[in-house]
Short mmCIF file of C-alpha atoms and ligand atoms in Angstrom, two decimals:
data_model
loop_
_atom_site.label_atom_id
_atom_site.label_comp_id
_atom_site.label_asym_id
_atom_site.label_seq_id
_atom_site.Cartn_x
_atom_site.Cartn_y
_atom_site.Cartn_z
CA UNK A 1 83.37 90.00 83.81
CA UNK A 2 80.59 91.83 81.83
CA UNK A 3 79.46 90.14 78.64
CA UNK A 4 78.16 92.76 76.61
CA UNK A 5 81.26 94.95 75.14
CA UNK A 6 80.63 98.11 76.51
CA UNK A 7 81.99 101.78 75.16
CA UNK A 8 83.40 103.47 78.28
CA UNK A 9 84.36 107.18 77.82
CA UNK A 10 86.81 108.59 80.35
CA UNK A 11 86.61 112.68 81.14
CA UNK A 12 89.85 114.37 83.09
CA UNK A 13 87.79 117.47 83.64
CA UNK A 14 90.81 119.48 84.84
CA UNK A 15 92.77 118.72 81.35
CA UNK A 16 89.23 120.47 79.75
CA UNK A 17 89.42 123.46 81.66
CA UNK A 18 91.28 125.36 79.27
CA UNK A 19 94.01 126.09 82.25
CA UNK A 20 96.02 123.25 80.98
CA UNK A 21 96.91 120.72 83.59
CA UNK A 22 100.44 119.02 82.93
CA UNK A 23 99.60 115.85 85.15
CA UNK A 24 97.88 112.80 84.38
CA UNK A 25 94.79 112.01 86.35
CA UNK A 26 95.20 108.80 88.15
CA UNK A 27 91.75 107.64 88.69
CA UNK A 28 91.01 107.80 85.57
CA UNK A 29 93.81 106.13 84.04
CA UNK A 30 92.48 103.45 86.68
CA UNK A 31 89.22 103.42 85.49
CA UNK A 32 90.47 102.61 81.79
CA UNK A 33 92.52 100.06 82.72
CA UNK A 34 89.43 98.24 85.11
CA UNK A 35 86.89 98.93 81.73
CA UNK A 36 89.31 97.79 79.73
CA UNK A 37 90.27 94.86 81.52
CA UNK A 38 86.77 93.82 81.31
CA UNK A 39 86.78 93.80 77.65
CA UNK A 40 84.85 97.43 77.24
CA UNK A 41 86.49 99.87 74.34
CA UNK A 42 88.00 102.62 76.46
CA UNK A 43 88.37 106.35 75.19
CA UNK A 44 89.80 109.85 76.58
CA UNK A 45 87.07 112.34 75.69
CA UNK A 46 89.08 115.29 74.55
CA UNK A 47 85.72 117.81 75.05
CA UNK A 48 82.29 118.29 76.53
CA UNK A 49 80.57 116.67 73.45
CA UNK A 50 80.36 113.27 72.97
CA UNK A 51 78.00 111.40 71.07
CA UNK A 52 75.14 108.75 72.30
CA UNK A 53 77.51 105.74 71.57
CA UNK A 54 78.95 106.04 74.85
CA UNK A 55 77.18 103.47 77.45
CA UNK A 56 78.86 105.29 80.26
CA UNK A 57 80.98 108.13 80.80
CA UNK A 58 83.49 108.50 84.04
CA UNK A 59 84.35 112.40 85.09
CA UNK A 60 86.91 112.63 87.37
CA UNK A 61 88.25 116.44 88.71
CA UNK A 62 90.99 116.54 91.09
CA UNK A 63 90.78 120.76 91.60
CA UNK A 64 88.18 122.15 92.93
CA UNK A 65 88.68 125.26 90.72
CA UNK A 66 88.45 123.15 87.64
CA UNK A 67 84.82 124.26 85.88
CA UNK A 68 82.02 121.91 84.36
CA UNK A 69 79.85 122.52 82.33
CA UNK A 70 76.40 123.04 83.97
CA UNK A 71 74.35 120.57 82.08
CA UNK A 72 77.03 117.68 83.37
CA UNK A 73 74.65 115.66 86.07
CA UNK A 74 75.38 112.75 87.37
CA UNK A 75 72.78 110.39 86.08
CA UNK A 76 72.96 106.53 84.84
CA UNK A 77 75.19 107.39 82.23
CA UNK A 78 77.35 109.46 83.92
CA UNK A 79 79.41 108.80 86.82
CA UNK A 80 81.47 111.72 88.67
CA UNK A 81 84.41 111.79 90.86
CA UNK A 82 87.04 113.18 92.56
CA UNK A 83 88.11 115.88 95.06
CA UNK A 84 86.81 118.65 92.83
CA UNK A 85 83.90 117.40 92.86
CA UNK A 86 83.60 116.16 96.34
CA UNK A 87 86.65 117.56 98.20
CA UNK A 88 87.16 115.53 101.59
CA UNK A 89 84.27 113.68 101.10
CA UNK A 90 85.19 111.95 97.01
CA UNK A 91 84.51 108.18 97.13
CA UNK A 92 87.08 106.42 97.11
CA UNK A 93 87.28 103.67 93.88
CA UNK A 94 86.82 100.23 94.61
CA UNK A 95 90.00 98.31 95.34
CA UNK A 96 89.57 96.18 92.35
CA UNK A 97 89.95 99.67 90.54
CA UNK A 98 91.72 101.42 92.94
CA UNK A 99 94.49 98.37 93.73
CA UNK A 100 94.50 97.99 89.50
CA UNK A 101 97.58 98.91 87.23
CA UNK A 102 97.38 102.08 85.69
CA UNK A 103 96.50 102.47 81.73
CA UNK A 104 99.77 104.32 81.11
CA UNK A 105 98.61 104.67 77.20
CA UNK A 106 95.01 106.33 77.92
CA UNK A 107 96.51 109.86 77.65
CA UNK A 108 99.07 108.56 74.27
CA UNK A 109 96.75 109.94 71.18
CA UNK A 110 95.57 113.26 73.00
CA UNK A 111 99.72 113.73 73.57
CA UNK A 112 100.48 112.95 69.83
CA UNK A 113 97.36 115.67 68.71
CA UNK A 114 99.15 118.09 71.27
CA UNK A 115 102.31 117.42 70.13
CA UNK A 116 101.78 117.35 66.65
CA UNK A 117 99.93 121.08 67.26
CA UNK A 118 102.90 122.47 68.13
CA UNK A 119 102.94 122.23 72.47
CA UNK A 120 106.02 120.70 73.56
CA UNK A 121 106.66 117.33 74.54
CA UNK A 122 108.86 118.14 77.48
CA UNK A 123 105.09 119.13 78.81
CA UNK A 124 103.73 115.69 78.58
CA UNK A 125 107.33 114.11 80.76
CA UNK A 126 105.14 112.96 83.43
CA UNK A 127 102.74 111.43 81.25
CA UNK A 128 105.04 109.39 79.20
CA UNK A 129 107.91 108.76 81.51
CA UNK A 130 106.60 108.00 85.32
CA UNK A 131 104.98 105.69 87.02
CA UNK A 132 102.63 106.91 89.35
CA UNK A 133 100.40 106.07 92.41
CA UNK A 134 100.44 105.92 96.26
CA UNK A 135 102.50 103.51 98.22
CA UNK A 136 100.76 105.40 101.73
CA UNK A 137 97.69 107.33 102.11
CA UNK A 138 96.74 109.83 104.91
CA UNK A 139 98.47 111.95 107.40
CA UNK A 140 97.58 112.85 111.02
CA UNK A 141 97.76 116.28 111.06
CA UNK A 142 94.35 117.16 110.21
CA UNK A 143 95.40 120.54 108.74
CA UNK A 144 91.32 122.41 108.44
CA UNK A 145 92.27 123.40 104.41
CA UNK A 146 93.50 119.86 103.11
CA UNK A 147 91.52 117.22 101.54
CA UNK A 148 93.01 115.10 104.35
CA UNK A 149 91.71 117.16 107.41
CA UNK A 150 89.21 113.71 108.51
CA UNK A 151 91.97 111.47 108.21
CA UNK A 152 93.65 110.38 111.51
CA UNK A 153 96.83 108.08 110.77
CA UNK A 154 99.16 107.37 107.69
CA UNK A 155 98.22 103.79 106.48
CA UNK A 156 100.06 101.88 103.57
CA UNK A 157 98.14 101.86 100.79
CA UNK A 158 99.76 99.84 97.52
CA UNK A 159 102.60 97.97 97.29
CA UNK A 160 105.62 99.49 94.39
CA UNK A 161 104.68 96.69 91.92
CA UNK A 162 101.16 97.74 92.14
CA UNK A 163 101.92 100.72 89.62
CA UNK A 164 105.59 100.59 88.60
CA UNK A 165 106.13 99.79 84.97
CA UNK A 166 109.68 98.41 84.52
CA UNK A 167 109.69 100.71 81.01
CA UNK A 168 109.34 103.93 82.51
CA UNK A 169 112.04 106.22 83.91
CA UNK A 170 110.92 107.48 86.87
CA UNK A 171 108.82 107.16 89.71
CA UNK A 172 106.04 109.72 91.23
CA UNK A 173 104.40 109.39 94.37
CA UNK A 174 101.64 110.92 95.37
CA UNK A 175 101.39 110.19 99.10
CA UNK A 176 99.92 112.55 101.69
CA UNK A 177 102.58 112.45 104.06
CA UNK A 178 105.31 109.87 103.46
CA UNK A 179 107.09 110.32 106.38
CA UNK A 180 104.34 110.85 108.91
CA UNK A 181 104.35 106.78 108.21
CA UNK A 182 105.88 104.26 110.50
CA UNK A 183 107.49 101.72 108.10
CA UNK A 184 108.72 105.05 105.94
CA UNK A 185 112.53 103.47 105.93
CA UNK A 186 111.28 100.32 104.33
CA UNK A 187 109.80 101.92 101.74
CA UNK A 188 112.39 103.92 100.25
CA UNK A 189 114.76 101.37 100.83
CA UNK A 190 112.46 100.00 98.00
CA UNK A 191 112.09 103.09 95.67
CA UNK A 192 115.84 103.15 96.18
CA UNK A 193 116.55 99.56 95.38
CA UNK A 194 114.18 99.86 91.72
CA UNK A 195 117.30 102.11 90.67
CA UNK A 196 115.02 104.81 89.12
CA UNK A 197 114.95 108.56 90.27
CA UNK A 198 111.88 109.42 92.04
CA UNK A 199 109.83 112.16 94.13
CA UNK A 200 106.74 112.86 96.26
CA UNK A 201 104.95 115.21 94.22
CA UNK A 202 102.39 116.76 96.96
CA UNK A 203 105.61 117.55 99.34
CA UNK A 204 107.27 116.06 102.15
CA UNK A 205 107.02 116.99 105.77
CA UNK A 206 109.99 118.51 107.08
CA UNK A 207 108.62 118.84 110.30
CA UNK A 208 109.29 115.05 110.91
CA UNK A 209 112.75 115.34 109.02
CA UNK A 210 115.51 113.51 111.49
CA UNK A 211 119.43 113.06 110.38
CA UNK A 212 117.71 109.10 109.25
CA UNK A 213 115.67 110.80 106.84
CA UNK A 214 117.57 113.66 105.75
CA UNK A 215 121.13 110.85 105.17
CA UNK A 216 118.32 109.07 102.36
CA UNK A 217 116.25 111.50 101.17
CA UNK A 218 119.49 113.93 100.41
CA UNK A 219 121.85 110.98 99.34
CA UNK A 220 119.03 109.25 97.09
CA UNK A 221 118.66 109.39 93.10
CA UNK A 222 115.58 112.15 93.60
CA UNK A 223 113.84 113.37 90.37
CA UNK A 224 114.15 117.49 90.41
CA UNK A 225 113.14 120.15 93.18
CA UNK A 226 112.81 118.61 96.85
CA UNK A 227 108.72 120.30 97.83
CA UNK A 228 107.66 120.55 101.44
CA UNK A 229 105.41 123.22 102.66
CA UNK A 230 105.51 126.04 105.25
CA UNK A 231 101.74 126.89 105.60
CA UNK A 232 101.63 128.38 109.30
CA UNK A 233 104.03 130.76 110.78
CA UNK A 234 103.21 129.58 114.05
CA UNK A 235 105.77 126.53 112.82
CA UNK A 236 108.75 129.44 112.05
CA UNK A 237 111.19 128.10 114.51
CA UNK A 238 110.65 124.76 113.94
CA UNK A 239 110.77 125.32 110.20
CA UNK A 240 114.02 127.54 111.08
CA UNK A 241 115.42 124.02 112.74
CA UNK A 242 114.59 122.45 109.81
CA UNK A 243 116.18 124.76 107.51
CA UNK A 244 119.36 123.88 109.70
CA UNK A 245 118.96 120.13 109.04
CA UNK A 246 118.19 120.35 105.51
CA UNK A 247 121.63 122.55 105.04
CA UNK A 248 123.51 120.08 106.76
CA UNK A 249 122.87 117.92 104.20
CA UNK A 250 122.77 119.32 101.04
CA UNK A 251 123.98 122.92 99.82
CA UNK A 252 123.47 122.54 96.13
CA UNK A 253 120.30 121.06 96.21
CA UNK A 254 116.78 122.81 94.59
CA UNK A 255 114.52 122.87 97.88
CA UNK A 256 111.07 124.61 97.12
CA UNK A 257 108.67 125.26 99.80
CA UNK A 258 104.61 125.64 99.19
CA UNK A 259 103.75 128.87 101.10
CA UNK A 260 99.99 128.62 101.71
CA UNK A 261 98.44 132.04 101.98
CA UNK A 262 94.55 133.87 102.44
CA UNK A 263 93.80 130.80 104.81
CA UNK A 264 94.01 132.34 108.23
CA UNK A 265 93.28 135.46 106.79
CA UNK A 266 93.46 138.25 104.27
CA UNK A 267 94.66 141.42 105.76
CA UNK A 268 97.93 142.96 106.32
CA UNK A 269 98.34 140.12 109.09
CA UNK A 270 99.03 137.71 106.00
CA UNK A 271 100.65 139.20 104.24
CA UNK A 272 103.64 140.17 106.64
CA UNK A 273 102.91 136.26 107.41
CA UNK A 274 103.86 135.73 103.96
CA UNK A 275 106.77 137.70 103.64
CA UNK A 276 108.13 136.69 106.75
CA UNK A 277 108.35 132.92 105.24
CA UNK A 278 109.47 134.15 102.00
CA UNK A 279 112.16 135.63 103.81
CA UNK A 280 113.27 132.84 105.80
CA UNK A 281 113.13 130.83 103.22
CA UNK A 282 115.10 132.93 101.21
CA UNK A 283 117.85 132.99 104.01
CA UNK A 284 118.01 129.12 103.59
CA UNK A 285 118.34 129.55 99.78
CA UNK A 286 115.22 127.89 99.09
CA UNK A 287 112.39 128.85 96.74
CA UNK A 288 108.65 129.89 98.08
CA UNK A 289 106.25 128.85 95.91
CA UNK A 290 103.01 130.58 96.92
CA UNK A 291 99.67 128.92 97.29
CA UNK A 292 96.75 131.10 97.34
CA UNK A 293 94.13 129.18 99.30
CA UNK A 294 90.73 128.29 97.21
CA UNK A 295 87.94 127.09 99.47
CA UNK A 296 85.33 124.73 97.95
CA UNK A 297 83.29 127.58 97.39
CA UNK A 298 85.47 130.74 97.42
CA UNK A 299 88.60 132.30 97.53
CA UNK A 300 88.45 135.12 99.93
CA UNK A 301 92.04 136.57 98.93
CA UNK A 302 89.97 137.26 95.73
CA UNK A 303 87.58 139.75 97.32
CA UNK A 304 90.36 141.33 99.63
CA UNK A 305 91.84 144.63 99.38
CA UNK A 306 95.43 143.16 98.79
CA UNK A 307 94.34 140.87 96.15
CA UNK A 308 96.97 142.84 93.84
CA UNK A 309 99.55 142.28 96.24
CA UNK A 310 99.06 138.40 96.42
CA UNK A 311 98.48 137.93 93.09
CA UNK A 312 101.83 139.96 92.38
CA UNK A 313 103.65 138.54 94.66
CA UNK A 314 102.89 134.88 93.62
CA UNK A 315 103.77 136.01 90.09
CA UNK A 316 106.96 137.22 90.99
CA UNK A 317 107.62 133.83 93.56
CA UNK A 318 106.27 131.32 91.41
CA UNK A 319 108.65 131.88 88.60
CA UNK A 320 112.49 131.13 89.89
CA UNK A 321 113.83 133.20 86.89
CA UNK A 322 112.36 136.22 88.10
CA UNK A 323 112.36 135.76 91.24
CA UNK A 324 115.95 134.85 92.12
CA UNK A 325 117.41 137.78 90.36
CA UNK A 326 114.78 140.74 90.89
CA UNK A 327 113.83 142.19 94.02
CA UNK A 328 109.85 142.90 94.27
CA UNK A 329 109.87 146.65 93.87
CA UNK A 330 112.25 145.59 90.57
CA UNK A 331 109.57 143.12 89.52
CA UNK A 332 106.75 145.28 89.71
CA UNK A 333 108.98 147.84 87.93
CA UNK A 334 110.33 145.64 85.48
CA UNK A 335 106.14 145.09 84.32
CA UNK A 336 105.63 149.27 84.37
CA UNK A 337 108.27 149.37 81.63
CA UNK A 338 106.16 146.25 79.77
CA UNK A 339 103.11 148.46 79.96
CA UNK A 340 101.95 151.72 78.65
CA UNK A 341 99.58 152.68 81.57
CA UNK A 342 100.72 152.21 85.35
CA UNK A 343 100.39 147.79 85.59
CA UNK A 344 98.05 146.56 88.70
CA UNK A 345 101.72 145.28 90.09
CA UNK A 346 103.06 148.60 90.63
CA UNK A 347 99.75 149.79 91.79
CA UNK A 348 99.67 147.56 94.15
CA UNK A 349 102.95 148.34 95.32
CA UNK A 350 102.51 151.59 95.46
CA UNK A 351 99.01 150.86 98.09
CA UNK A 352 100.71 148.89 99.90
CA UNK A 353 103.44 150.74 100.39
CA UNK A 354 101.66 153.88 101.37
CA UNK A 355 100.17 152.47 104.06
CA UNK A 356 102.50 149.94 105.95
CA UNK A 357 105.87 151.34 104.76
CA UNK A 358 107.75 149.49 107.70
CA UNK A 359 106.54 146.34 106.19
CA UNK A 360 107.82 147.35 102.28
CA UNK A 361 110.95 148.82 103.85
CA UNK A 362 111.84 145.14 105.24
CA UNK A 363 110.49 142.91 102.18
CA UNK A 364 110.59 144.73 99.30
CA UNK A 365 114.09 145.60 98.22
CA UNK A 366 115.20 141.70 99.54
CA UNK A 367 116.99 139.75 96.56
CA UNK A 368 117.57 136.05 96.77
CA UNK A 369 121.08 136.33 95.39
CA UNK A 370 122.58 138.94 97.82
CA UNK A 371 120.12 137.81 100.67
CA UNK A 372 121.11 134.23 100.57
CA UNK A 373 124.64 134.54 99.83
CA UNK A 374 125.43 137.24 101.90
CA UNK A 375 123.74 135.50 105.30
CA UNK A 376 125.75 132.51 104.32
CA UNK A 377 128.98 134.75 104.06
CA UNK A 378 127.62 136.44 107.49
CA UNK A 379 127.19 132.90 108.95
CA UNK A 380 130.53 132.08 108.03
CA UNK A 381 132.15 134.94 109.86
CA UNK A 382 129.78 134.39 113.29
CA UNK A 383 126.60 136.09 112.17
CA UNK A 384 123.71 134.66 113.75
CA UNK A 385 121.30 133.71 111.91
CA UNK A 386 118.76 133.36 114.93
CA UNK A 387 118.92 136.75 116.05
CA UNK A 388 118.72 138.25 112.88
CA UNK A 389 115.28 136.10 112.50
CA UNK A 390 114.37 137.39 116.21
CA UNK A 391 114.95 140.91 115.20
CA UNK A 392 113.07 140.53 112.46
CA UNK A 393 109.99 138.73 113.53
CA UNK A 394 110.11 141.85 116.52
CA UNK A 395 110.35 144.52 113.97
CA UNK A 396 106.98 143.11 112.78
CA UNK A 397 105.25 142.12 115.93
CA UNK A 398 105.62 138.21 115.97
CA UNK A 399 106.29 134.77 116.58
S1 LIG B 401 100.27 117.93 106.68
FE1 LIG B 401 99.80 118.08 104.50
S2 LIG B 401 98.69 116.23 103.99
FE2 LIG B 401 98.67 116.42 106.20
S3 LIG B 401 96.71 117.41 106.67
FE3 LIG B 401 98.30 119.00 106.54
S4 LIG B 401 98.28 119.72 104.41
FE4 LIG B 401 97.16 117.76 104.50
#
């Protein structure tokens, strides 16, 4: 323990950014509860400015994208941390901090200013209703764009009573790749047994779903949308497979998949890529949720020559209203009437269909509703869904 009472300030860069992150930031709710647990006043510095009474101030950035102030050096005041900062190479805390009980309240007077400024409080849910951390860390699949891509192995990393609080609702995990560990049943036997609702925020991997995992994970008191990801179409089949599995299980249930895209590359190549697992996913009545890669550095989709067409079409997939009852073409359309002159949407539309219309004739008229629904009604009466896919994947050179 320190003896002088120190005055710790505590930046989450990513809630400055002015892009308005709706998650708490974990390390630093860490850090506040370590500092405060050594007797130091603890505050939540709400902007760049802070005065000289701070002995030292903690930054912590968890997206790279997230932007700082140029003048913000680490020095003996100032700490900095995180994957935006460092990507796969952040420090970890020290277990003391690390293995610590979160300061569930650090965030509690920056909600009540928000609140009382009119935002909603259904924004802050996470902040005032979960408990959060990691009960594994890791994953072997070494995936080149992931802040995991060193690791080798999933390894437990804190027990449940580490960071459950018996007063909040729910719990949120954070884990790389729950399943990818070997004691995985164990473990949700306990999230199970606590009686709350909880979910893996960063996704599961349903390449590793079995009938075991799908009889829980579909039968268990889960807190909204199921996430995996389908980043690489060289996985289509086995994602198919898994589509299969997942249906076998649950019909009703809200299944979103991140759809990482402008990694491999950023020509036409992607972005049949893309639409290809928009439409399987689609077939499987789940929701894409597209992920436009950002390197450390860079985001080459930015610079590409269909940066209208990702940027569209992650408008129109990353809001289920839109996208499960308007085709693309109808989205795009839907904007011209919104805008006097032609919007970049349509214009990009337009491009793109100009130049590979085999590609808009497949994608862009598809509609969740009558796409989903009527492949289920097809299934039913001995349409194959694998030849359809096979056709499919021909008509555009793949897989
Ligand atoms: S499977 Fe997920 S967590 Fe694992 S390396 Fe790939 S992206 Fe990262």
């Amino acid at each position: 323990m320190q003896n002088k009472k120190m005055k710790i300030g505590i930046v989450d860069a990513d809630l400055l950014d002015g892009k308005g992150t709706r998650f708490p930031n974990l390390a630093a709710m860490k850090l506040s509860a370590f500092h405060k647990w050594k007797g130091s006043e603890v505050d939540l510095l709400t902007s760049w400015l802070w005065g000289n009474e701070y002995d030292h101030v903690f930054i912590s950035k968890v997206f790279t994208s997230t932007k700082i102030p140029f003048w913000i050096k680490p020095s003996e005041k100032i700490s900095l941390g995180g994957t935006g900062f460092y990507f796969d190479n952040a420090p970890s805390l020290h277990d003391e901090i690390e293995h610590i009980m979160p300061d569930y309240t650090l965030y509690d007077s920056y909600i009540k200013e928000r609140i009382k400024s009119g935002v909603k409080a259904s924004i802050f849910y996470e902040y005032q209703n979960n408990s959060i951390g990691f009960l594994t860390r890791g994953c072997f699949r070494k995936c080149p764009f992931c802040v995991n891509k060193n690791s080798r192995t999933v390894q437990k990393h804190s027990d449940l009573f580490e960071f459950l609080k018996e007063d909040r609702k729910a719990i949120c995990l954070l884990d790389d790749n729950f399943f990818g560990y070997k004691d995985w049943k164990k473990l949700f036997q306990e999230l199970i047994d606590t009686g709350k609702p909880f979910k893996f925020k960063q996704g599961l991997d349903e390449r590793l779903l079995t009938d075991e995992k799908c009889e829980m994970l579909f039968n268990c008191k889960y807190d909204g949308d199921y996430i995996f990801a389908f980043d690489n179409i060289a996985d289509y089949y086995m994602i198919e497979s898994k589509l299969e599995l997942i249906r076998k299980y649950t019909s009703s249930k809200n299944i979103k998949f991140y759809v990482l895209v402008g990694f491999e590359s950023v020509d036409v190549t992607d972005i049949k890529n893309m639409f290809l697992r928009i439409e399987l996913l689609v077939r499987y009545s789940c929701l894409p949720y597209i992920m436009r890669f950002r390197g450390n550095h860079n985001s080459p989709w930015e610079k590409s020559k269909f940066s209208g067409i990702y940027t569209t079409v992650a408008r129109w997939c990353n809001q289920p209203k839109f996208f499960k009852t308007l085709s693309f073409r109808e989205f795009c359309e839907a904007d011209r009437y919104r805008c006097k002159s032609l919007p970049a949407s349509m214009r990009s539309l337009i491009a793109f269909e100009k130049e590979y219309p085999e590609i808009a004739k497949l994608f862009f008229d598809m509609k969740y509703k009558q796409h989903a629904t009527c492949n289920h009604d097809k299934q039913t009466s001995g349409w194959d869904r694998t030849t359809y896919a096979i056709s499919l994947a021909e008509t555009c050179n793949y897989l």
